[in-house]
Coordinates of C-alpha atoms in Angstrom, one line a residue:
M1 CA 0.0 0.0 0.0
K2 CA 1.1 3.6 -0.6
P3 CA 1.6 5.9 2.4
T4 CA -1.5 7.4 3.8
N5 CA -2.1 11.0 2.8
I6 CA -3.0 12.5 6.1
K7 CA -3.1 16.0 4.5
D8 CA -6.3 14.9 2.7
I9 CA -8.8 17.0 4.6
E10 CA -11.3 14.2 4.8
Y11 CA -8.9 11.5 6.1
F12 CA -9.0 12.3 9.8
H13 CA -12.6 13.5 9.5
K14 CA -13.6 10.0 8.6
V15 CA -11.8 8.7 11.8
I16 CA -14.0 10.9 14.0
D17 CA -16.9 8.5 13.5
C18 CA -19.6 10.5 15.2
Q19 CA -18.8 13.7 13.3
W20 CA -18.5 11.8 10.1
A21 CA -21.9 10.1 10.6
C22 CA -23.7 13.4 11.4
P23 CA -25.2 14.9 8.2
A24 CA -24.3 18.4 9.5
H25 CA -20.8 17.2 10.7
T26 CA -21.2 18.6 14.2
P27 CA -17.8 18.6 16.0
V28 CA -19.0 16.2 18.7
P29 CA -15.9 15.5 20.8
E30 CA -15.1 19.2 20.9
Y31 CA -18.4 20.3 22.4
I32 CA -18.4 17.3 24.8
R33 CA -15.1 18.5 26.2
L34 CA -16.5 22.0 26.6
I35 CA -19.5 20.6 28.5
N36 CA -17.0 18.7 30.7
E37 CA -15.4 22.1 31.5
K38 CA -18.8 23.7 32.1
R39 CA -18.3 26.0 29.1
Y40 CA -21.9 25.6 28.1
D41 CA -22.2 28.7 26.0
E42 CA -19.3 27.7 23.8
A43 CA -20.6 24.1 23.5
Y44 CA -24.0 25.5 22.5
M45 CA -22.5 27.7 19.8
I46 CA -20.4 24.9 18.3
N47 CA -23.7 23.1 17.8
W48 CA -25.6 26.1 16.7
V49 CA -23.1 26.8 13.9
S50 CA -23.4 23.3 12.4
N51 CA -26.8 21.9 13.4
V52 CA -28.7 25.1 14.1
F53 CA -31.2 23.7 16.6
P54 CA -29.2 22.3 19.6
G55 CA -32.1 22.4 22.1
I56 CA -34.5 20.8 19.6
L57 CA -32.0 18.2 18.3
G58 CA -30.8 17.5 21.9
R59 CA -34.3 16.0 22.3
V60 CA -35.6 14.6 19.0
C61 CA -32.6 14.0 16.7
D62 CA -32.5 10.6 15.0
R63 CA -28.9 10.4 16.4
P64 CA -27.0 8.9 13.4
C65 CA -23.9 9.8 15.4
E66 CA -24.5 7.3 18.2
P67 CA -24.5 4.0 16.3
A68 CA -21.2 5.2 14.8
C69 CA -19.7 6.1 18.3
R70 CA -16.4 4.3 19.0
R71 CA -17.4 3.8 22.6
G72 CA -20.0 1.3 21.3
R73 CA -17.1 -0.9 20.1
V74 CA -15.6 -1.5 23.5
E75 CA -18.9 -1.8 25.5
D76 CA -22.6 -2.1 24.8
D77 CA -23.6 1.6 24.8
A78 CA -22.4 4.6 22.8
V79 CA -21.8 8.0 24.5
A80 CA -25.2 9.8 25.0
I81 CA -24.2 12.3 22.4
C82 CA -27.8 13.6 21.8
R83 CA -28.5 14.1 25.4
L84 CA -25.3 15.9 26.0
K85 CA -26.2 18.3 23.3
R86 CA -29.3 19.1 25.4
V87 CA -27.0 19.6 28.4
A88 CA -25.4 22.5 26.5
A89 CA -28.7 23.9 25.5
D90 CA -30.3 23.6 29.0
N91 CA -27.3 25.3 30.7
R92 CA -26.4 28.1 28.2
K93 CA -26.9 31.8 29.2
E94 CA -30.2 33.3 28.4
N95 CA -28.8 36.0 26.1
I96 CA -26.9 33.5 23.9
E97 CA -27.9 35.7 20.9
T98 CA -25.0 38.0 21.8
F99 CA -22.8 35.3 20.2
F100 CA -24.7 35.2 16.9
P101 CA -23.2 36.8 13.8
P102 CA -24.3 40.4 13.3
I103 CA -26.9 41.2 10.6
P104 CA -25.8 44.1 8.4
D105 CA -28.1 47.1 8.1
R106 CA -27.0 47.6 4.6
K107 CA -28.3 44.8 2.4
N108 CA -26.7 43.4 -0.6
G109 CA -29.7 44.0 -2.9
K110 CA -30.6 40.3 -3.3
R111 CA -34.0 39.0 -2.3
I112 CA -34.6 35.3 -1.4
A113 CA -38.0 33.5 -1.0
L114 CA -38.3 30.5 1.3
I115 CA -41.4 28.4 0.7
G116 CA -42.0 26.3 3.9
G117 CA -41.0 27.2 7.4
G118 CA -39.2 24.0 8.5
P119 CA -35.6 23.2 9.4
A120 CA -34.2 23.3 5.9
S121 CA -35.7 26.8 5.1
L122 CA -34.7 28.1 8.5
T123 CA -31.2 27.0 8.0
V124 CA -31.0 28.7 4.6
A125 CA -32.2 31.9 6.3
R126 CA -29.7 31.6 9.2
D127 CA -26.8 31.2 6.7
L128 CA -27.8 34.0 4.3
L129 CA -29.0 36.8 6.6
P130 CA -25.5 37.6 7.9
L131 CA -24.4 38.1 4.3
G132 CA -26.9 40.9 3.7
Y133 CA -29.7 39.0 1.9
E134 CA -33.3 40.0 2.3
V135 CA -35.3 36.8 3.2
D136 CA -39.0 36.3 2.9
L137 CA -40.5 33.1 4.4
Y138 CA -43.9 31.7 3.4
D139 CA -45.7 29.0 5.4
D140 CA -49.3 27.9 5.8
Q141 CA -48.9 27.5 9.5
S142 CA -49.3 30.3 12.0
T143 CA -45.7 30.3 13.0
G144 CA -42.3 28.7 12.0
G145 CA -41.0 25.2 12.6
G146 CA -42.6 23.2 9.8
F147 CA -42.9 19.5 10.7
M148 CA -41.0 20.0 13.9
R149 CA -44.1 21.9 15.1
S150 CA -46.9 19.9 13.4
Q151 CA -45.6 16.3 13.8
V152 CA -43.4 16.2 16.9
P153 CA -45.5 15.9 20.1
S154 CA -44.9 18.4 22.9
F155 CA -44.1 15.6 25.4
R156 CA -41.0 15.0 23.3
L157 CA -40.3 18.6 22.2
P158 CA -41.8 21.4 24.4
E159 CA -43.3 24.3 22.5
R160 CA -41.1 26.6 24.6
V161 CA -37.9 25.1 23.2
L162 CA -39.2 25.1 19.7
N163 CA -40.4 28.7 19.8
E164 CA -37.1 29.8 21.3
E165 CA -34.8 28.3 18.7
V166 CA -37.0 29.0 15.7
G167 CA -37.4 32.5 17.1
Y168 CA -33.6 33.0 17.1
I169 CA -33.6 32.8 13.3
L170 CA -36.8 34.7 12.7
D171 CA -35.5 37.5 14.9
M172 CA -32.4 37.8 12.7
G173 CA -34.6 39.7 10.2
V174 CA -36.8 37.2 8.3
T175 CA -39.9 38.8 6.7
T176 CA -42.6 36.2 7.5
H177 CA -45.8 35.5 5.6
F178 CA -47.5 33.0 7.9
N179 CA -51.0 31.6 7.3
H180 CA -50.1 31.9 3.7
Y181 CA -50.5 28.8 1.5
V182 CA -48.5 29.2 -1.7
S183 CA -50.8 27.9 -4.3
S184 CA -48.9 28.8 -7.4
M185 CA -45.2 28.7 -8.2
R186 CA -45.9 30.8 -11.3
D187 CA -47.2 33.6 -9.0
M188 CA -44.1 33.2 -6.8
L189 CA -41.7 33.5 -9.7
A190 CA -43.6 36.6 -10.8
K191 CA -42.4 38.3 -7.6
D192 CA -38.9 38.5 -9.1
Y193 CA -37.0 37.0 -6.3
D194 CA -33.3 36.4 -7.1
A195 CA -33.6 32.9 -5.8
V196 CA -36.4 30.7 -4.5
F197 CA -35.9 27.8 -2.0
V198 CA -38.5 25.1 -1.6
G199 CA -38.5 23.5 1.8
T200 CA -42.1 22.2 2.0
G201 CA -41.2 18.8 3.4
A202 CA -43.1 15.6 2.5
P203 CA -46.6 16.9 3.6
K204 CA -48.8 14.0 2.4
G205 CA -49.3 11.0 4.5
R206 CA -49.8 7.6 2.9
D207 CA -53.3 6.3 3.2
L208 CA -54.9 2.9 2.5
P209 CA -57.7 4.0 0.2
D210 CA -58.2 0.6 -1.4
L211 CA -58.6 -1.4 1.8
P212 CA -62.3 -2.5 2.2
G213 CA -64.2 -0.4 4.6
R214 CA -61.9 2.6 4.4
K215 CA -64.5 4.9 3.0
D216 CA -67.4 3.8 5.2
G217 CA -65.2 4.2 8.4
D218 CA -63.7 7.5 7.3
A219 CA -64.9 9.4 10.3
S220 CA -62.8 7.2 12.7
I221 CA -59.8 6.6 10.4
H222 CA -57.1 9.2 10.3
V223 CA -53.8 9.7 8.4
G224 CA -51.2 9.9 11.1
I225 CA -49.3 13.1 10.3
D226 CA -52.5 15.0 9.7
W227 CA -53.9 13.8 13.0
L228 CA -50.7 14.8 14.9
A229 CA -51.0 18.3 13.4
S230 CA -54.7 18.5 14.5
V231 CA -53.6 17.6 18.0
V232 CA -50.8 20.2 18.0
F233 CA -53.1 23.0 16.8
R234 CA -55.9 21.8 19.3
H235 CA -58.4 20.7 16.6
V236 CA -58.4 17.3 18.2
E237 CA -58.4 16.9 22.0
S238 CA -59.6 13.3 22.6
I239 CA -59.7 9.9 21.0
G240 CA -61.5 6.6 21.5
K241 CA -60.5 4.1 24.2
K242 CA -59.4 1.4 21.7
V243 CA -56.9 2.6 19.1
L244 CA -55.0 0.8 16.4
V245 CA -51.9 2.5 15.0
L246 CA -50.8 1.0 11.6
G247 CA -47.1 1.4 10.8
G248 CA -43.7 0.9 12.4
G249 CA -41.9 4.3 11.9
N250 CA -41.2 7.2 14.2
T251 CA -44.5 8.8 13.2
A252 CA -46.4 5.7 14.4
M253 CA -44.6 5.9 17.7
D254 CA -45.6 9.5 18.1
C255 CA -49.2 8.6 17.2
C256 CA -49.6 5.8 19.7
R257 CA -48.0 7.8 22.5
T258 CA -50.1 10.8 21.8
A259 CA -53.2 8.6 21.6
R260 CA -52.4 7.3 25.1
R261 CA -52.4 10.9 26.4
L262 CA -55.7 11.8 24.7
G263 CA -57.7 9.0 26.4
G264 CA -56.7 5.8 24.6
E265 CA -56.7 3.0 27.1
D266 CA -56.0 0.0 24.7
V267 CA -53.6 1.4 22.1
R268 CA -51.8 -1.0 19.9
I269 CA -49.1 -0.8 17.2
V270 CA -49.7 -3.2 14.3
V271 CA -46.9 -3.7 11.7
R272 CA -46.6 -5.9 8.6
S273 CA -42.9 -6.6 9.2
P274 CA -41.0 -8.4 12.0
K275 CA -40.4 -6.1 15.0
A276 CA -36.7 -6.2 14.4
E277 CA -37.2 -4.5 11.0
M278 CA -39.4 -1.6 12.1
K279 CA -38.1 1.7 10.9
A280 CA -38.6 3.6 14.1
S281 CA -35.5 4.4 16.2
P282 CA -34.9 1.8 18.9
W283 CA -35.3 4.3 21.7
E284 CA -38.7 5.4 20.2
I285 CA -39.9 1.8 20.3
E286 CA -38.6 1.5 23.9
D287 CA -40.5 4.6 24.9
A288 CA -43.7 3.3 23.5
E289 CA -43.3 0.0 25.2
R290 CA -42.5 1.7 28.5
E291 CA -45.9 3.3 28.2
D292 CA -47.6 -0.1 27.9
I293 CA -48.2 0.0 24.2
P294 CA -47.9 -3.5 22.7
I295 CA -46.5 -4.2 19.2
Y296 CA -48.2 -6.8 17.0
E297 CA -45.7 -7.8 14.4
N298 CA -46.3 -9.7 11.1
H299 CA -49.9 -8.6 10.8
V300 CA -51.1 -7.3 7.4
P301 CA -54.3 -5.3 7.4
V302 CA -57.1 -6.9 5.4
D303 CA -60.1 -4.7 6.0
F304 CA -61.8 -2.1 8.2
V305 CA -64.9 -3.6 9.9
V306 CA -67.8 -1.1 9.9
E307 CA -71.2 -2.0 11.4
Q308 CA -74.2 0.2 11.2
G309 CA -72.0 3.1 10.0
K310 CA -69.5 2.7 12.9
L311 CA -66.0 1.4 12.9
V312 CA -65.7 -1.5 15.2
G313 CA -62.4 -3.1 14.3
M314 CA -60.0 -4.5 11.7
H315 CA -59.1 -7.9 10.3
F316 CA -55.4 -8.8 9.9
E317 CA -53.6 -11.7 8.2
R318 CA -50.7 -13.3 10.0
V319 CA -47.6 -13.6 7.9
E320 CA -44.0 -14.6 8.3
A321 CA -40.9 -13.1 6.7
R322 CA -38.8 -15.2 4.4
Y323 CA -35.6 -14.1 2.7
D324 CA -34.0 -15.2 -0.6
D325 CA -30.2 -15.5 -1.2
Q326 CA -29.9 -11.7 -1.8
G327 CA -31.6 -11.0 1.5
K328 CA -34.8 -9.7 -0.2
R329 CA -37.8 -10.2 2.1
T330 CA -41.1 -11.7 1.2
L331 CA -44.1 -11.7 3.6
V332 CA -45.8 -15.1 3.3
P333 CA -49.2 -15.9 4.8
T334 CA -49.1 -18.5 7.6
G335 CA -52.5 -19.9 6.7
E336 CA -53.9 -19.1 10.2
P337 CA -57.4 -17.7 10.6
L338 CA -57.7 -13.9 10.3
V339 CA -57.0 -11.9 13.5
F340 CA -59.8 -9.5 14.5
M341 CA -58.9 -6.5 16.7
E342 CA -61.5 -4.2 18.1
C343 CA -61.1 -0.5 17.8
D344 CA -62.8 2.8 18.1
E345 CA -60.3 4.7 15.9
V346 CA -57.4 3.9 13.6
L347 CA -54.3 6.0 12.9
I348 CA -52.5 5.3 9.6
A349 CA -48.8 5.9 9.8
V350 CA -47.4 3.9 6.9
G351 CA -45.2 6.5 5.2
Q352 CA -45.2 10.0 3.7
L353 CA -45.1 11.4 0.2
N354 CA -44.0 14.5 -1.5
A355 CA -46.7 16.7 -3.0
F356 CA -46.3 19.6 -5.3
P357 CA -49.8 20.4 -6.6
W358 CA -48.9 24.1 -6.5
I359 CA -46.0 23.8 -9.0
E360 CA -47.4 24.1 -12.5
E361 CA -46.1 21.7 -15.1
D362 CA -45.0 24.5 -17.5
V363 CA -42.8 26.6 -15.2
G364 CA -39.6 24.8 -16.1
I365 CA -39.1 22.5 -13.0
E366 CA -38.6 18.9 -13.9
F367 CA -39.7 16.0 -11.7
D368 CA -38.7 12.3 -11.8
E369 CA -40.9 9.3 -11.9
W370 CA -41.3 9.3 -8.1
G371 CA -42.5 12.9 -8.1
L372 CA -39.3 14.3 -6.7
P373 CA -37.5 17.3 -8.3
V374 CA -34.6 16.7 -10.6
L375 CA -31.7 18.4 -8.9
K376 CA -28.1 18.9 -9.9
E377 CA -25.8 16.7 -7.8
G378 CA -24.4 18.4 -4.7
T379 CA -26.0 21.8 -5.4
F380 CA -29.8 21.3 -4.8
Q381 CA -30.4 23.4 -7.9
S382 CA -33.5 22.5 -10.0
S383 CA -33.8 22.6 -13.7
L384 CA -35.1 26.2 -13.3
E385 CA -31.7 27.6 -12.3
H386 CA -32.8 30.1 -9.6
V387 CA -35.1 27.6 -7.8
F388 CA -33.5 25.3 -5.2
F389 CA -35.0 22.4 -3.1
G390 CA -33.9 21.0 0.3
G391 CA -35.0 18.8 3.2
D392 CA -37.8 16.2 2.6
A393 CA -38.9 18.2 -0.4
A394 CA -35.7 17.4 -2.2
F395 CA -35.2 13.6 -1.7
G396 CA -38.2 12.4 0.4
P397 CA -38.8 11.9 4.1
K398 CA -35.6 11.9 6.3
N399 CA -35.2 13.8 9.5
I400 CA -34.3 17.2 11.0
I401 CA -30.6 16.9 10.9
T402 CA -30.6 15.9 7.3
A403 CA -32.8 18.9 6.4
V404 CA -30.3 21.1 8.2
A405 CA -27.4 19.7 6.2
H406 CA -29.4 20.3 3.0
G407 CA -30.1 23.9 4.1
H408 CA -26.4 24.6 4.5
E409 CA -25.5 23.3 1.1
A410 CA -28.5 25.0 -0.6
A411 CA -27.5 28.3 1.1
I412 CA -24.0 28.0 -0.4
S413 CA -25.5 27.4 -3.8
I414 CA -27.9 30.3 -3.6
D415 CA -25.0 32.6 -2.5
L416 CA -22.8 31.5 -5.4
F417 CA -25.7 31.8 -7.8
C418 CA -26.6 35.3 -6.7
R419 CA -22.9 36.3 -7.0
G420 CA -22.7 34.9 -10.5
E421 CA -20.1 32.3 -9.6
S422 CA -20.0 28.6 -10.4
L423 CA -22.0 26.4 -8.1
A424 CA -19.5 23.6 -8.7
V425 CA -16.6 25.5 -7.2
R426 CA -17.7 25.3 -3.5
P427 CA -15.9 26.4 -0.3
L428 CA -13.9 23.8 1.4
P429 CA -14.2 22.7 5.1
K430 CA -11.9 24.5 7.5
V431 CA -9.4 22.0 9.0
H432 CA -6.6 22.3 11.5
L433 CA -4.2 20.0 13.2
E434 CA -2.9 21.1 16.6
G435 CA -0.4 19.3 18.9
Q436 CA -1.7 18.3 22.4
K437 CA 1.6 17.7 24.2
M438 CA 2.2 19.5 27.5
G439 CA 4.8 17.0 29.0
V440 CA 5.7 13.4 28.8
H441 CA 2.5 12.3 30.4
D442 CA 0.5 15.5 30.3
W443 CA -2.0 16.5 27.5
L444 CA -4.2 19.5 26.7
Y445 CA -7.2 17.1 26.8
H446 CA -8.5 14.6 29.3
N447 CA -7.1 11.3 27.9
Q448 CA -8.2 8.9 30.7
I449 CA -10.8 6.4 29.6
D450 CA -13.6 6.4 32.2
D451 CA -15.2 3.0 33.1
E452 CA -18.6 4.4 33.7
H453 CA -21.5 2.9 31.7
R454 CA -24.0 5.1 29.9
Q455 CA -25.9 7.3 32.3
A456 CA -29.7 6.7 32.5
V457 CA -31.8 9.8 31.6
P458 CA -34.3 10.7 34.3
M459 CA -37.9 10.4 33.2
M460 CA -41.2 12.0 34.2
D461 CA -43.4 9.6 36.3
K462 CA -45.4 7.6 33.8
A463 CA -48.7 8.0 35.5
K464 CA -48.3 11.7 35.6
S465 CA -47.0 12.1 32.0
L466 CA -49.8 10.1 30.5
K467 CA -52.3 12.6 31.9
D468 CA -50.9 15.6 30.1
R469 CA -49.6 15.6 26.5
L470 CA -47.7 18.8 27.2
L471 CA -45.5 17.4 30.0
E472 CA -42.0 16.5 28.7
V473 CA -41.2 12.9 29.4
E474 CA -37.4 13.0 29.3
L475 CA -36.1 15.4 32.0
G476 CA -32.5 15.5 30.7
F477 CA -29.2 15.2 32.5
D478 CA -28.3 17.7 35.2
Q479 CA -24.8 19.1 35.2
V480 CA -23.4 16.4 37.5
V481 CA -24.7 13.5 35.4
G482 CA -23.9 15.3 32.2
H483 CA -20.3 15.7 33.4
T484 CA -20.0 12.0 34.2
E485 CA -21.3 11.1 30.7
T486 CA -18.8 13.4 29.0
L487 CA -15.9 11.4 30.5
R488 CA -17.0 8.4 28.4
C489 CA -16.0 10.2 25.2
L490 CA -12.8 8.8 23.7
N491 CA -11.7 12.1 22.1
C492 CA -11.7 10.6 18.6
D493 CA -10.8 14.0 17.1
V494 CA -7.4 13.8 18.8
Q495 CA -5.5 11.9 16.2
T496 CA -2.4 9.6 16.5
V497 CA 0.0 11.2 13.9
F498 CA 3.0 9.1 13.0
R499 CA 6.3 10.6 11.8
F500 CA 8.2 7.7 10.2
E501 CA 11.5 9.7 9.9
E502 CA 11.6 9.8 13.8
C503 CA 10.9 6.2 14.4
I504 CA 13.6 3.8 15.6
E505 CA 11.4 0.7 15.4
C506 CA 11.8 -0.1 19.1
D507 CA 8.2 -1.5 19.1
A508 CA 7.4 0.3 22.4
C509 CA 4.1 1.5 20.9
V510 CA 3.2 -2.0 19.8
D511 CA 3.9 -3.5 23.2
S512 CA 1.9 -0.8 25.1
C513 CA -1.1 -0.5 22.7
P514 CA -4.2 -1.9 24.6
E515 CA -6.0 -2.6 21.3
R516 CA -3.2 -4.2 19.4
C517 CA -3.9 -1.8 16.5
I518 CA -0.3 -0.7 15.8
N519 CA 1.8 -3.0 13.6
F520 CA 5.3 -3.0 12.0
V521 CA 5.1 -5.4 9.0
D522 CA 6.2 -5.9 5.5
N523 CA 4.1 -4.0 3.0
G524 CA 1.5 -5.7 0.8
T525 CA -1.9 -5.2 -0.7
E526 CA -4.6 -3.8 1.5
E527 CA -6.5 -7.1 1.4
E528 CA -3.4 -9.0 2.5
L529 CA -2.4 -6.5 5.2
R530 CA -5.8 -6.5 6.8
I531 CA -5.5 -10.2 7.6
R532 CA -1.8 -10.0 8.6
L533 CA -2.2 -7.5 11.4
L534 CA -2.0 -8.4 15.1
A535 CA -5.8 -7.9 15.2
P536 CA -7.2 -8.5 11.7
A537 CA -8.9 -5.4 10.3
K538 CA -12.3 -6.6 9.3
Q539 CA -14.1 -3.2 9.2
L540 CA -13.5 -2.3 5.5
D541 CA -15.1 1.1 5.7
Q542 CA -12.4 2.3 8.1
D543 CA -9.0 3.0 6.6
L544 CA -5.6 1.6 7.5
Y545 CA -3.0 4.2 8.4
V546 CA 0.1 3.2 6.5
S547 CA 3.5 4.9 6.9
D548 CA 6.3 5.5 4.4
V549 CA 9.0 2.8 4.3
L550 CA 11.1 2.5 7.5
P551 CA 14.9 1.7 7.6
T552 CA 14.2 -2.0 8.0
G553 CA 12.0 -2.0 4.9
R554 CA 8.9 -2.4 7.0
V555 CA 5.9 -0.1 7.3
M556 CA 3.8 1.0 10.2
V557 CA 0.2 0.0 9.8
K558 CA -2.5 1.1 12.2
D559 CA -6.1 0.0 12.1
E560 CA -8.1 3.2 12.6
N561 CA -11.2 1.2 13.4
V562 CA -10.1 0.0 16.8
C563 CA -7.8 2.8 18.0
L564 CA -9.1 4.4 21.2
H565 CA -7.0 7.6 20.9
C566 CA -5.7 7.0 24.4
G567 CA -2.3 8.5 23.7
I568 CA -0.3 5.6 25.3
C569 CA 1.7 5.2 22.1
A570 CA 2.8 8.9 22.2
E571 CA 3.6 8.6 25.9
R572 CA 5.8 5.6 25.4
C573 CA 7.6 6.6 22.2
P574 CA 11.2 7.6 23.1
T575 CA 11.7 9.7 19.9
S576 CA 8.2 11.4 19.7
A577 CA 7.5 9.6 16.4
W578 CA 4.0 9.4 17.7
E579 CA 2.2 12.6 18.5
M580 CA -1.4 13.4 19.5
Q581 CA -2.9 16.2 17.4
K582 CA -6.4 17.5 17.7
Y583 CA -8.0 17.6 14.3
T584 CA -10.6 20.4 13.9
Y585 CA -13.1 20.1 11.0
K586 CA -15.6 22.9 10.4
I587 CA -18.2 22.6 7.7
P588 CA -18.2 25.2 4.9
L589 CA -21.0 27.8 5.1
A590 CA -22.4 30.3 2.6
G591 CA -19.9 33.2 2.2
H592 CA -16.8 31.2 3.1
K593 CA -13.9 31.4 0.7

């Protein structure tokens, strides 16, 4: 193998597994260290720059960072990254706005329209306002937030937190047009905006219109996302005692838990698939089960049973999952009699669809066979060059943090477009390597690995929380528990940098490495090297760190997948061939050069 090019700006970024997995590339270890030092304002701002909504995401993020966390490779549980984000948000100073970038009084003459008030649009506004753009936001709701407001229940995301963080952006100078449904893209284009961003989400919930009884039972059958919105805006304040929720995603979990709080006594989740294949996040499923909501797996809906004009139940067919050689699943009927479940109401949460009935066919915006806009790769620009898409409106239903990432990229594109520059020549991330040495055994960071297991988050008493849908269930870590959890972070952004010209091949690092991830071996192909190491490197999506040729003709090979960044190799090295260097990776934003 050739020597690893550690000057590649993405190489060490990929080693910071949590940051790499985050769509917005939040510098996770850095803000965790700041929380450890009780520097909550700085920790909050690191989050705010990249993920925009620390208090919101500290409660309801889908947490792609946590399955990637290196701590989960040495014990069962990852660092509670999401909940630590909330610690920063809960303990920041009240006037955190003083740290926000200033908004220029003198504008740059460019006007931007945002259609939809969700996380993608709000991120675009947050990134463009400091550059002098005038931003108009249109949304059919009475205030901002989009699906964060209409689909996420208050017992998971208090309205106070939502209003506060959405308000930070709106107060930066957004001209809002709430209670305004945009019914025509042609009319919007006639307003002569320099650019238009569409962040309308995936606003149409999937229904089961062809299932027998659907029409006759309509009064008691609801599409999940519409029903959740009706609850949020207080159009619905109660539900029947027996409720069936169809679907296995996060929306289904929100529906069933909300139904429990509105009077549902026998609330059940019914899914077609095996429970292990449900799309909902594991912790969402755990929360539902904690509230005594059973899950009936492998049940396919057959019909709605309506008697004398009233919905009384549903029939389901029992199935089992079978898989072919390629892993493709087929649901096969077991042949058992149909299962009948009584119910007063049904909530359908089987997916969401994009819907653009307001975009006329002849305005120049192309859509693909799935009804999604055709966008130029990496720029979010549509076939109509000054119209951009992001969030669920761009690629279908995802989550808040993905919408934020789209908003950042779309803002870069809009800024480049408005300045007449190529959208392909984009600003690069800002990266920096900084040595951490203070002495032979002293570092600028806390490098001791704590043996504590993941801290349990305190919860509101179940009997109390089920009586009030506005009571937040998770109470969050206090400062003491939060500090304990920060010590579990392995500081994956502090890299082991090897200088082959200083190495005397004494093998002190090999002998002292607790993970056996450092090797001095004869070079070879990557496939061969991976099986020849002291601990075979089986995780192919993590790189091998390979040095230049050493005096003996060997090379140093380190498996980045199992390294714990403990710094023992650098402590034991007599020539300082190993050095611990903190790698800082900051995402590019609109206006960066």
